[in-house]
């Protein structure tokens, strides 16, 4: 069944039209929060020609595109007036390699954790602290993924993308990406403007892991004593810590940390430390990061469950869809948490996942 764009499909319809599936395309299986949402179009993209064709179709239909990897950092609400591009491009290429370092080009649809495992097996180091972060390689630069004392940014040499407006190519250096804490140019000047197709990474070939993160050190000592750690040991420790601490989205639907740790200047951090001596404060260049989890727990939200959504009992930063399947209810909970933290601590919590749909 085909239809022209001037005549929208009946609600509930989802059919193929050319390369693009259009109509009410169900997205519940495509996001780790398992929220019910529909899009005007859905296209699975496994190569650049398909991506260019999809961008042309979206332009012709006057629809914005929403690139989607594994949907582990999005809140999808109701009807998305957009063409969703499910990015599934695969491939890893060694561009150059010597005894010191390797340069890799990795396609956007590759699984991030799969890449971390592969790199370790090849003797390419540096990514081990970022093990088990869900999602695709193409999404990793969007929020400059980070965990256990490391971020993606220092390993990125270039990001390849296509402009949504005309499908033309764009090459960004690390500096062009303007990486920050859970931040990059893709959340600002290039927000909704590009689809990342490949990531170039430059990784050391020397096994000199970063074990500076306090919880990681403890786990390493517990795991293998006080001797010098290897990247493999750090990987094992990170996997063990994450498995023990974070709810598995397959069983308890979530998007990881729902709020960013708030950044404040040093003077404010000192004041907060005086007022709340137990508050964890992490110094960063010229500023300080406060523990959002602590603020939320102190405001009484840890373990609270209502209307089929809730705050995980073991991890106050993680909001869980317990069966409401409704993005609006989840966002209402998030807003109530933000209000109560603001009222108690005068700190604004920022939502980390990207929100799409009518509540955006
Ligand atoms: C249990 C759990 C634990 C997590 N732990 C961490 C953690 O420790 N550290 C951390 O940083 N994050 C963490 N996250 C968040 C998430 O894993 C990352 O943000 C990840 O990079 C998202 O990848 P994705 O493919 O699922 O992106 P999606 O959720 O599909 O997309 C996220 C955003 O990126 C955009 N996007 C995706 N792909 C592309 C592309 N190719 N081109 C342009 N835009 C694109 C989307 O449009 C959307 O705006 C966690 C999430 C979960 C569920």
Short mmCIF file of C-alpha atoms and ligand atoms in Angstrom, two decimals:
data_model
loop_
_atom_site.label_atom_id
_atom_site.label_comp_id
_atom_site.label_asym_id
_atom_site.label_seq_id
_atom_site.Cartn_x
_atom_site.Cartn_y
_atom_site.Cartn_z
CA UNK A 1 0.00 0.00 0.00
CA UNK A 2 1.41 3.40 -1.02
CA UNK A 3 0.28 6.88 -0.21
CA UNK A 4 1.43 10.37 -1.03
CA UNK A 5 2.73 12.65 1.66
CA UNK A 6 -0.04 15.16 1.10
CA UNK A 7 -2.40 12.49 2.41
CA UNK A 8 -1.06 11.27 5.79
CA UNK A 9 -1.68 7.63 6.67
CA UNK A 10 -4.34 6.49 9.09
CA UNK A 11 -3.16 6.21 12.70
CA UNK A 12 -1.79 2.77 13.41
CA UNK A 13 -0.64 2.26 9.83
CA UNK A 14 3.01 1.47 9.19
CA UNK A 15 3.94 0.44 5.66
CA UNK A 16 6.83 0.45 3.20
CA UNK A 17 7.08 3.29 0.70
CA UNK A 18 10.22 3.09 -1.42
CA UNK A 19 13.14 2.60 1.00
CA UNK A 20 11.39 4.24 3.93
CA UNK A 21 8.79 2.67 6.21
CA UNK A 22 6.20 5.36 6.80
CA UNK A 23 3.12 5.82 8.87
CA UNK A 24 2.87 5.10 12.60
CA UNK A 25 6.13 3.27 13.15
CA UNK A 26 6.42 1.79 16.63
CA UNK A 27 9.67 2.64 18.45
CA UNK A 28 9.20 0.81 21.77
CA UNK A 29 11.70 -1.91 20.91
CA UNK A 30 14.23 0.69 19.78
CA UNK A 31 14.81 2.50 23.10
CA UNK A 32 16.20 1.06 26.35
CA UNK A 33 13.56 2.87 28.44
CA UNK A 34 11.06 0.82 26.40
CA UNK A 35 8.78 3.86 26.06
CA UNK A 36 5.88 3.71 23.64
CA UNK A 37 6.36 6.19 20.83
CA UNK A 38 5.72 6.31 17.12
CA UNK A 39 7.43 8.07 14.27
CA UNK A 40 6.17 9.28 10.90
CA UNK A 41 8.91 7.25 9.24
CA UNK A 42 11.57 4.67 10.07
CA UNK A 43 14.58 3.73 7.97
CA UNK A 44 17.23 1.16 8.83
CA UNK A 45 20.54 2.48 7.48
CA UNK A 46 23.38 0.03 6.79
CA UNK A 47 25.38 2.03 4.23
CA UNK A 48 26.09 5.56 3.08
CA UNK A 49 23.98 5.35 -0.10
CA UNK A 50 20.92 4.43 1.96
CA UNK A 51 21.71 7.26 4.36
CA UNK A 52 21.98 9.82 1.54
CA UNK A 53 18.72 8.54 -0.01
CA UNK A 54 16.97 8.74 3.38
CA UNK A 55 18.17 12.33 3.91
CA UNK A 56 16.83 13.21 0.44
CA UNK A 57 13.47 11.57 1.23
CA UNK A 58 13.22 13.44 4.53
CA UNK A 59 14.03 16.73 2.77
CA UNK A 60 11.41 16.06 0.10
CA UNK A 61 8.83 15.27 2.78
CA UNK A 62 9.77 18.29 4.87
CA UNK A 63 10.53 16.03 7.84
CA UNK A 64 13.47 16.37 10.24
CA UNK A 65 15.54 13.22 10.80
CA UNK A 66 16.31 11.65 14.16
CA UNK A 67 19.43 9.45 14.05
CA UNK A 68 19.07 6.54 16.46
CA UNK A 69 21.75 4.11 17.59
CA UNK A 70 20.66 1.70 20.33
CA UNK A 71 18.28 4.20 21.90
CA UNK A 72 20.06 4.09 25.28
CA UNK A 73 20.18 7.85 25.81
CA UNK A 74 16.80 9.07 24.57
CA UNK A 75 13.37 9.71 26.02
CA UNK A 76 10.79 9.21 23.29
CA UNK A 77 7.32 10.69 23.84
CA UNK A 78 4.25 9.91 21.80
CA UNK A 79 4.27 10.85 18.12
CA UNK A 80 7.57 11.98 16.59
CA UNK A 81 7.01 14.12 13.53
CA UNK A 82 10.28 12.92 12.04
CA UNK A 83 11.98 10.26 10.00
CA UNK A 84 13.90 8.04 12.43
CA UNK A 85 17.14 6.63 11.00
CA UNK A 86 18.20 3.45 12.79
CA UNK A 87 21.95 3.47 12.18
CA UNK A 88 23.39 0.03 11.50
CA UNK A 89 26.55 0.74 9.45
CA UNK A 90 29.31 -1.71 10.39
CA UNK A 91 33.07 -1.91 9.86
CA UNK A 92 36.45 -1.31 11.51
CA UNK A 93 39.56 -0.37 9.51
CA UNK A 94 43.13 0.04 10.72
CA UNK A 95 44.34 3.23 9.01
CA UNK A 96 47.89 3.06 10.36
CA UNK A 97 49.78 1.26 13.10
CA UNK A 98 53.24 1.28 14.65
CA UNK A 99 54.68 0.16 17.97
CA UNK A 100 53.40 3.31 19.75
CA UNK A 101 49.87 3.78 18.47
CA UNK A 102 47.11 2.71 16.11
CA UNK A 103 44.67 4.81 14.08
CA UNK A 104 41.27 3.22 13.51
CA UNK A 105 38.21 4.16 11.50
CA UNK A 106 35.01 2.68 12.94
CA UNK A 107 31.53 2.84 11.43
CA UNK A 108 28.78 4.55 13.41
CA UNK A 109 26.56 1.48 13.83
CA UNK A 110 29.20 -0.65 15.56
CA UNK A 111 28.42 -1.61 19.14
CA UNK A 112 30.54 0.47 21.54
CA UNK A 113 31.28 -2.32 24.04
CA UNK A 114 32.06 -4.69 21.15
CA UNK A 115 34.67 -2.18 19.96
CA UNK A 116 36.22 -1.95 23.45
CA UNK A 117 36.54 -5.76 23.62
CA UNK A 118 37.98 -5.98 20.09
CA UNK A 119 40.55 -3.24 20.79
CA UNK A 120 41.74 -4.98 23.94
CA UNK A 121 42.10 -8.28 22.07
CA UNK A 122 44.23 -6.52 19.42
CA UNK A 123 46.46 -4.82 22.02
CA UNK A 124 44.96 -1.36 21.37
CA UNK A 125 44.54 0.32 24.76
CA UNK A 126 42.81 3.26 26.39
CA UNK A 127 39.11 2.40 26.06
CA UNK A 128 39.01 -0.17 28.88
CA UNK A 129 37.54 2.28 31.44
CA UNK A 130 34.63 2.82 29.02
CA UNK A 131 33.67 -0.88 28.89
CA UNK A 132 30.00 -1.88 29.00
CA UNK A 133 28.63 1.59 28.17
CA UNK A 134 25.58 0.73 26.04
CA UNK A 135 25.15 2.22 22.59
CA UNK A 136 26.78 2.69 19.24
CA UNK A 137 30.12 4.15 18.18
CA UNK A 138 28.36 6.95 16.27
CA UNK A 139 26.55 8.18 19.38
CA UNK A 140 29.65 8.14 21.59
CA UNK A 141 30.91 11.62 20.56
CA UNK A 142 27.46 13.21 20.99
CA UNK A 143 27.80 13.34 24.76
CA UNK A 144 31.52 12.48 24.93
CA UNK A 145 30.82 9.28 26.84
CA UNK A 146 32.76 8.87 30.04
CA UNK A 147 33.11 6.56 33.03
CA UNK A 148 35.59 5.50 35.72
CA UNK A 149 37.89 8.49 35.25
CA UNK A 150 38.08 8.51 31.43
CA UNK A 151 36.24 10.18 28.57
CA UNK A 152 36.12 9.44 24.86
CA UNK A 153 37.51 12.85 23.81
CA UNK A 154 41.30 12.31 24.07
CA UNK A 155 41.10 9.25 21.79
CA UNK A 156 39.14 10.94 18.98
CA UNK A 157 41.20 12.14 16.01
CA UNK A 158 38.27 12.89 13.68
CA UNK A 159 34.52 12.56 13.27
CA UNK A 160 33.01 11.98 9.80
CA UNK A 161 29.43 13.05 9.21
CA UNK A 162 26.85 13.90 6.54
CA UNK A 163 24.93 17.15 6.77
CA UNK A 164 21.20 16.47 7.14
CA UNK A 165 20.32 19.44 4.92
CA UNK A 166 22.01 18.25 1.73
CA UNK A 167 23.86 14.99 2.44
CA UNK A 168 27.25 16.66 1.96
CA UNK A 169 30.26 15.37 3.89
CA UNK A 170 31.69 17.06 6.95
CA UNK A 171 35.00 16.21 8.64
CA UNK A 172 35.59 17.43 12.19
CA UNK A 173 38.85 17.37 14.11
CA UNK A 174 38.86 16.70 17.87
CA UNK A 175 39.04 20.47 18.49
CA UNK A 176 36.08 21.06 16.14
CA UNK A 177 34.02 18.69 18.33
CA UNK A 178 34.30 21.07 21.33
CA UNK A 179 34.14 18.18 23.79
CA UNK A 180 33.22 18.87 27.41
CA UNK A 181 31.66 16.97 30.32
CA UNK A 182 28.85 14.95 28.64
CA UNK A 183 28.92 17.63 25.98
CA UNK A 184 30.07 18.40 22.42
CA UNK A 185 29.34 20.61 19.43
CA UNK A 186 26.72 18.02 18.43
CA UNK A 187 24.53 19.22 21.33
CA UNK A 188 24.89 22.87 20.31
CA UNK A 189 25.89 24.35 16.93
CA UNK A 190 25.51 21.00 15.10
CA UNK A 191 22.47 19.77 17.06
CA UNK A 192 20.10 18.01 14.61
CA UNK A 193 22.33 19.13 11.73
CA UNK A 194 24.48 16.06 11.01
CA UNK A 195 24.51 12.27 11.05
CA UNK A 196 27.83 10.84 12.21
CA UNK A 197 28.97 8.06 9.88
CA UNK A 198 32.46 7.15 11.17
CA UNK A 199 34.74 7.83 14.11
CA UNK A 200 38.55 7.95 13.79
CA UNK A 201 40.32 6.91 16.98
CA UNK A 202 43.98 7.13 17.91
CA UNK A 203 44.85 4.58 20.61
CA UNK A 204 48.10 3.81 22.45
CA UNK A 205 49.71 0.40 21.99
CA UNK A 206 51.31 0.56 25.42
CA UNK A 207 49.45 -1.05 28.29
CA UNK A 208 49.45 1.90 30.71
CA UNK A 209 45.95 1.86 32.22
CA UNK A 210 44.36 4.70 34.18
CA UNK A 211 43.38 3.33 37.60
CA UNK A 212 43.05 6.70 39.33
CA UNK A 213 39.28 6.54 39.89
CA UNK A 214 38.85 5.64 43.60
CA UNK A 215 36.21 2.90 43.27
CA UNK A 216 38.23 1.31 40.50
CA UNK A 217 41.37 1.11 42.63
CA UNK A 218 39.46 -0.71 45.37
CA UNK A 219 38.00 -3.21 42.89
CA UNK A 220 41.45 -3.86 41.37
CA UNK A 221 43.01 -4.55 44.77
CA UNK A 222 40.11 -6.87 45.62
CA UNK A 223 40.45 -8.60 42.26
CA UNK A 224 44.18 -9.10 41.92
CA UNK A 225 46.05 -7.62 44.88
CA UNK A 226 48.14 -4.46 44.97
CA UNK A 227 50.47 -5.22 41.99
CA UNK A 228 50.60 -3.10 38.79
CA UNK A 229 47.32 -3.26 36.90
CA UNK A 230 46.91 -4.11 33.21
CA UNK A 231 44.30 -2.78 30.80
CA UNK A 232 42.68 -6.24 30.88
CA UNK A 233 42.43 -6.05 34.69
CA UNK A 234 40.88 -2.57 34.46
CA UNK A 235 38.40 -3.86 31.88
CA UNK A 236 37.44 -6.77 34.16
CA UNK A 237 37.11 -4.44 37.16
CA UNK A 238 34.93 -1.95 35.26
CA UNK A 239 32.69 -4.75 33.96
CA UNK A 240 32.35 -6.21 37.48
CA UNK A 241 31.56 -2.79 39.00
CA UNK A 242 29.01 -1.89 36.34
CA UNK A 243 27.28 -5.30 36.55
CA UNK A 244 27.05 -4.96 40.33
CA UNK A 245 25.83 -1.34 40.37
CA UNK A 246 23.76 -0.58 37.28
CA UNK A 247 20.38 -2.11 36.48
CA UNK A 248 20.35 -4.07 33.22
CA UNK A 249 18.06 -2.14 30.81
CA UNK A 250 16.85 -5.44 29.35
CA UNK A 251 15.21 -6.29 32.70
CA UNK A 252 14.65 -2.85 34.28
CA UNK A 253 14.11 -0.40 31.44
CA UNK A 254 16.33 2.66 31.92
CA UNK A 255 18.64 5.11 30.16
CA UNK A 256 21.54 5.07 32.64
CA UNK A 257 22.14 8.33 34.51
CA UNK A 258 19.07 10.48 33.98
CA UNK A 259 20.71 13.69 35.24
CA UNK A 260 24.16 15.17 34.74
CA UNK A 261 26.32 15.85 37.78
CA UNK A 262 25.90 19.64 38.23
CA UNK A 263 28.99 21.79 37.62
CA UNK A 264 29.53 24.75 39.95
CA UNK A 265 32.39 27.18 40.47
CA UNK A 266 34.90 26.53 43.25
CA UNK A 267 33.42 29.11 45.64
CA UNK A 268 29.96 27.54 45.36
CA UNK A 269 31.45 24.07 45.81
CA UNK A 270 33.17 25.20 49.02
CA UNK A 271 29.93 26.67 50.30
CA UNK A 272 28.08 23.43 49.51
CA UNK A 273 30.82 21.42 51.23
CA UNK A 274 30.45 23.57 54.35
CA UNK A 275 26.65 23.29 54.34
CA UNK A 276 26.56 19.58 53.44
CA UNK A 277 29.82 17.92 54.57
CA UNK A 278 28.78 14.48 53.25
CA UNK A 279 28.16 15.76 49.68
CA UNK A 280 30.68 14.19 47.25
CA UNK A 281 32.45 17.00 45.32
CA UNK A 282 34.81 16.19 42.42
CA UNK A 283 37.30 18.90 41.41
CA UNK A 284 37.54 19.50 37.63
CA UNK A 285 39.51 22.15 35.73
CA UNK A 286 38.59 25.52 37.25
CA UNK A 287 35.30 24.21 38.68
CA UNK A 288 33.73 21.34 40.63
CA UNK A 289 31.22 18.61 39.94
CA UNK A 290 28.63 17.71 42.58
CA UNK A 291 27.11 14.26 42.95
CA UNK A 292 23.60 14.44 41.49
CA UNK A 293 22.88 10.99 42.97
CA UNK A 294 23.60 12.29 46.49
CA UNK A 295 21.37 15.36 46.01
CA UNK A 296 18.50 13.20 44.72
CA UNK A 297 18.87 10.65 47.52
CA UNK A 298 18.97 13.40 50.17
CA UNK A 299 15.83 14.93 48.66
CA UNK A 300 14.12 11.61 49.42
CA UNK A 301 13.68 10.21 45.92
CA UNK A 302 15.79 7.05 45.96
CA UNK A 303 13.52 4.03 45.52
CA UNK A 304 10.34 6.12 45.03
CA UNK A 305 7.93 4.41 42.66
CA UNK A 306 4.70 5.86 41.27
CA UNK A 307 2.47 5.55 38.20
CA UNK A 308 4.61 2.76 36.73
CA UNK A 309 7.85 4.75 36.81
CA UNK A 310 10.40 5.31 39.56
CA UNK A 311 13.87 5.98 40.88
CA UNK A 312 16.00 2.85 41.15
CA UNK A 313 16.39 1.72 44.79
CA UNK A 314 20.11 1.03 44.31
CA UNK A 315 21.06 4.02 42.18
CA UNK A 316 19.33 7.39 42.64
CA UNK A 317 20.49 8.70 39.24
CA UNK A 318 18.67 5.99 37.32
CA UNK A 319 15.00 6.45 36.48
CA UNK A 320 13.17 3.25 35.55
CA UNK A 321 10.13 2.53 33.44
CA UNK A 322 8.42 -0.19 35.50
CA UNK A 323 5.63 -0.66 32.98
CA UNK A 324 4.01 2.71 32.43
CA UNK A 325 5.73 2.80 29.03
CA UNK A 326 4.81 6.49 29.00
CA UNK A 327 7.45 9.17 28.41
CA UNK A 328 5.28 11.93 29.87
CA UNK A 329 5.01 10.15 33.25
CA UNK A 330 8.76 9.63 33.33
CA UNK A 331 9.40 13.29 32.50
CA UNK A 332 6.90 14.40 35.16
CA UNK A 333 8.84 12.38 37.73
CA UNK A 334 12.09 13.95 36.46
CA UNK A 335 10.62 17.44 36.77
CA UNK A 336 9.40 16.77 40.32
CA UNK A 337 12.89 15.59 41.25
CA UNK A 338 14.41 18.71 39.66
CA UNK A 339 12.00 20.97 41.58
CA UNK A 340 12.62 19.35 44.94
CA UNK A 341 16.44 19.38 44.50
CA UNK A 342 16.25 23.05 43.44
CA UNK A 343 14.08 23.90 46.48
CA UNK A 344 16.34 22.08 48.95
CA UNK A 345 19.82 22.83 47.53
CA UNK A 346 19.31 25.69 45.01
CA UNK A 347 20.93 23.47 42.37
CA UNK A 348 19.42 22.95 38.89
CA UNK A 349 19.66 19.37 37.68
CA UNK A 350 19.98 18.95 33.93
CA UNK A 351 18.43 15.95 32.19
CA UNK A 352 21.12 13.92 30.39
CA UNK A 353 19.22 11.91 27.74
CA UNK A 354 17.83 13.72 24.71
CA UNK A 355 14.07 14.17 24.93
CA UNK A 356 12.04 13.82 21.70
CA UNK A 357 8.31 14.27 21.22
CA UNK A 358 5.60 16.62 22.31
CA UNK A 359 7.05 17.34 25.78
CA UNK A 360 10.45 18.41 24.34
C1 LIG B 1 22.50 1.25 31.71
C2 LIG B 1 23.12 2.45 31.04
C3 LIG B 1 24.36 2.89 31.45
C4 LIG B 1 24.97 4.01 30.85
N1 LIG B 1 26.18 4.42 31.28
C5 LIG B 1 26.80 5.46 30.70
C6 LIG B 1 28.10 5.89 31.15
O1 LIG B 1 28.70 5.30 32.02
N2 LIG B 1 28.65 6.96 30.54
C7 LIG B 1 28.03 7.63 29.53
O2 LIG B 1 28.61 8.60 29.01
N3 LIG B 1 26.80 7.24 29.09
C8 LIG B 1 26.17 6.19 29.64
N4 LIG B 1 24.93 5.80 29.22
C9 LIG B 1 24.26 6.55 28.14
C10 LIG B 1 24.46 5.90 26.73
O3 LIG B 1 24.98 4.62 26.85
C11 LIG B 1 25.40 6.74 25.85
O4 LIG B 1 24.95 8.07 25.75
C12 LIG B 1 25.53 6.15 24.44
O5 LIG B 1 26.55 6.81 23.74
C13 LIG B 1 24.22 6.24 23.64
O6 LIG B 1 24.37 5.46 22.47
P1 LIG B 1 23.11 5.05 21.60
O7 LIG B 1 23.62 4.42 20.35
O8 LIG B 1 22.17 4.23 22.38
O9 LIG B 1 22.49 6.49 21.29
P2 LIG B 1 20.96 6.85 21.14
O10 LIG B 1 20.29 6.77 22.46
O11 LIG B 1 20.37 6.07 20.02
O12 LIG B 1 21.08 8.39 20.72
C14 LIG B 1 21.49 9.37 21.66
C15 LIG B 1 21.55 10.72 20.95
O13 LIG B 1 22.59 10.70 19.97
C16 LIG B 1 22.06 10.95 18.67
N5 LIG B 1 22.78 10.05 17.75
C17 LIG B 1 22.93 8.70 17.87
N6 LIG B 1 23.69 8.25 16.87
C18 LIG B 1 24.01 9.31 16.10
C19 LIG B 1 24.77 9.47 14.90
N7 LIG B 1 25.38 8.44 14.30
N8 LIG B 1 24.87 10.72 14.35
C20 LIG B 1 24.26 11.78 14.96
N9 LIG B 1 23.54 11.68 16.09
C21 LIG B 1 23.43 10.45 16.65
C22 LIG B 1 20.58 10.62 18.77
O14 LIG B 1 19.86 11.35 17.79
C23 LIG B 1 20.28 11.07 20.19
O15 LIG B 1 20.09 12.46 20.22
C24 LIG B 1 24.30 4.68 29.80
C25 LIG B 1 23.04 4.22 29.35
C26 LIG B 1 22.47 3.10 29.97
C27 LIG B 1 21.14 2.60 29.47
#
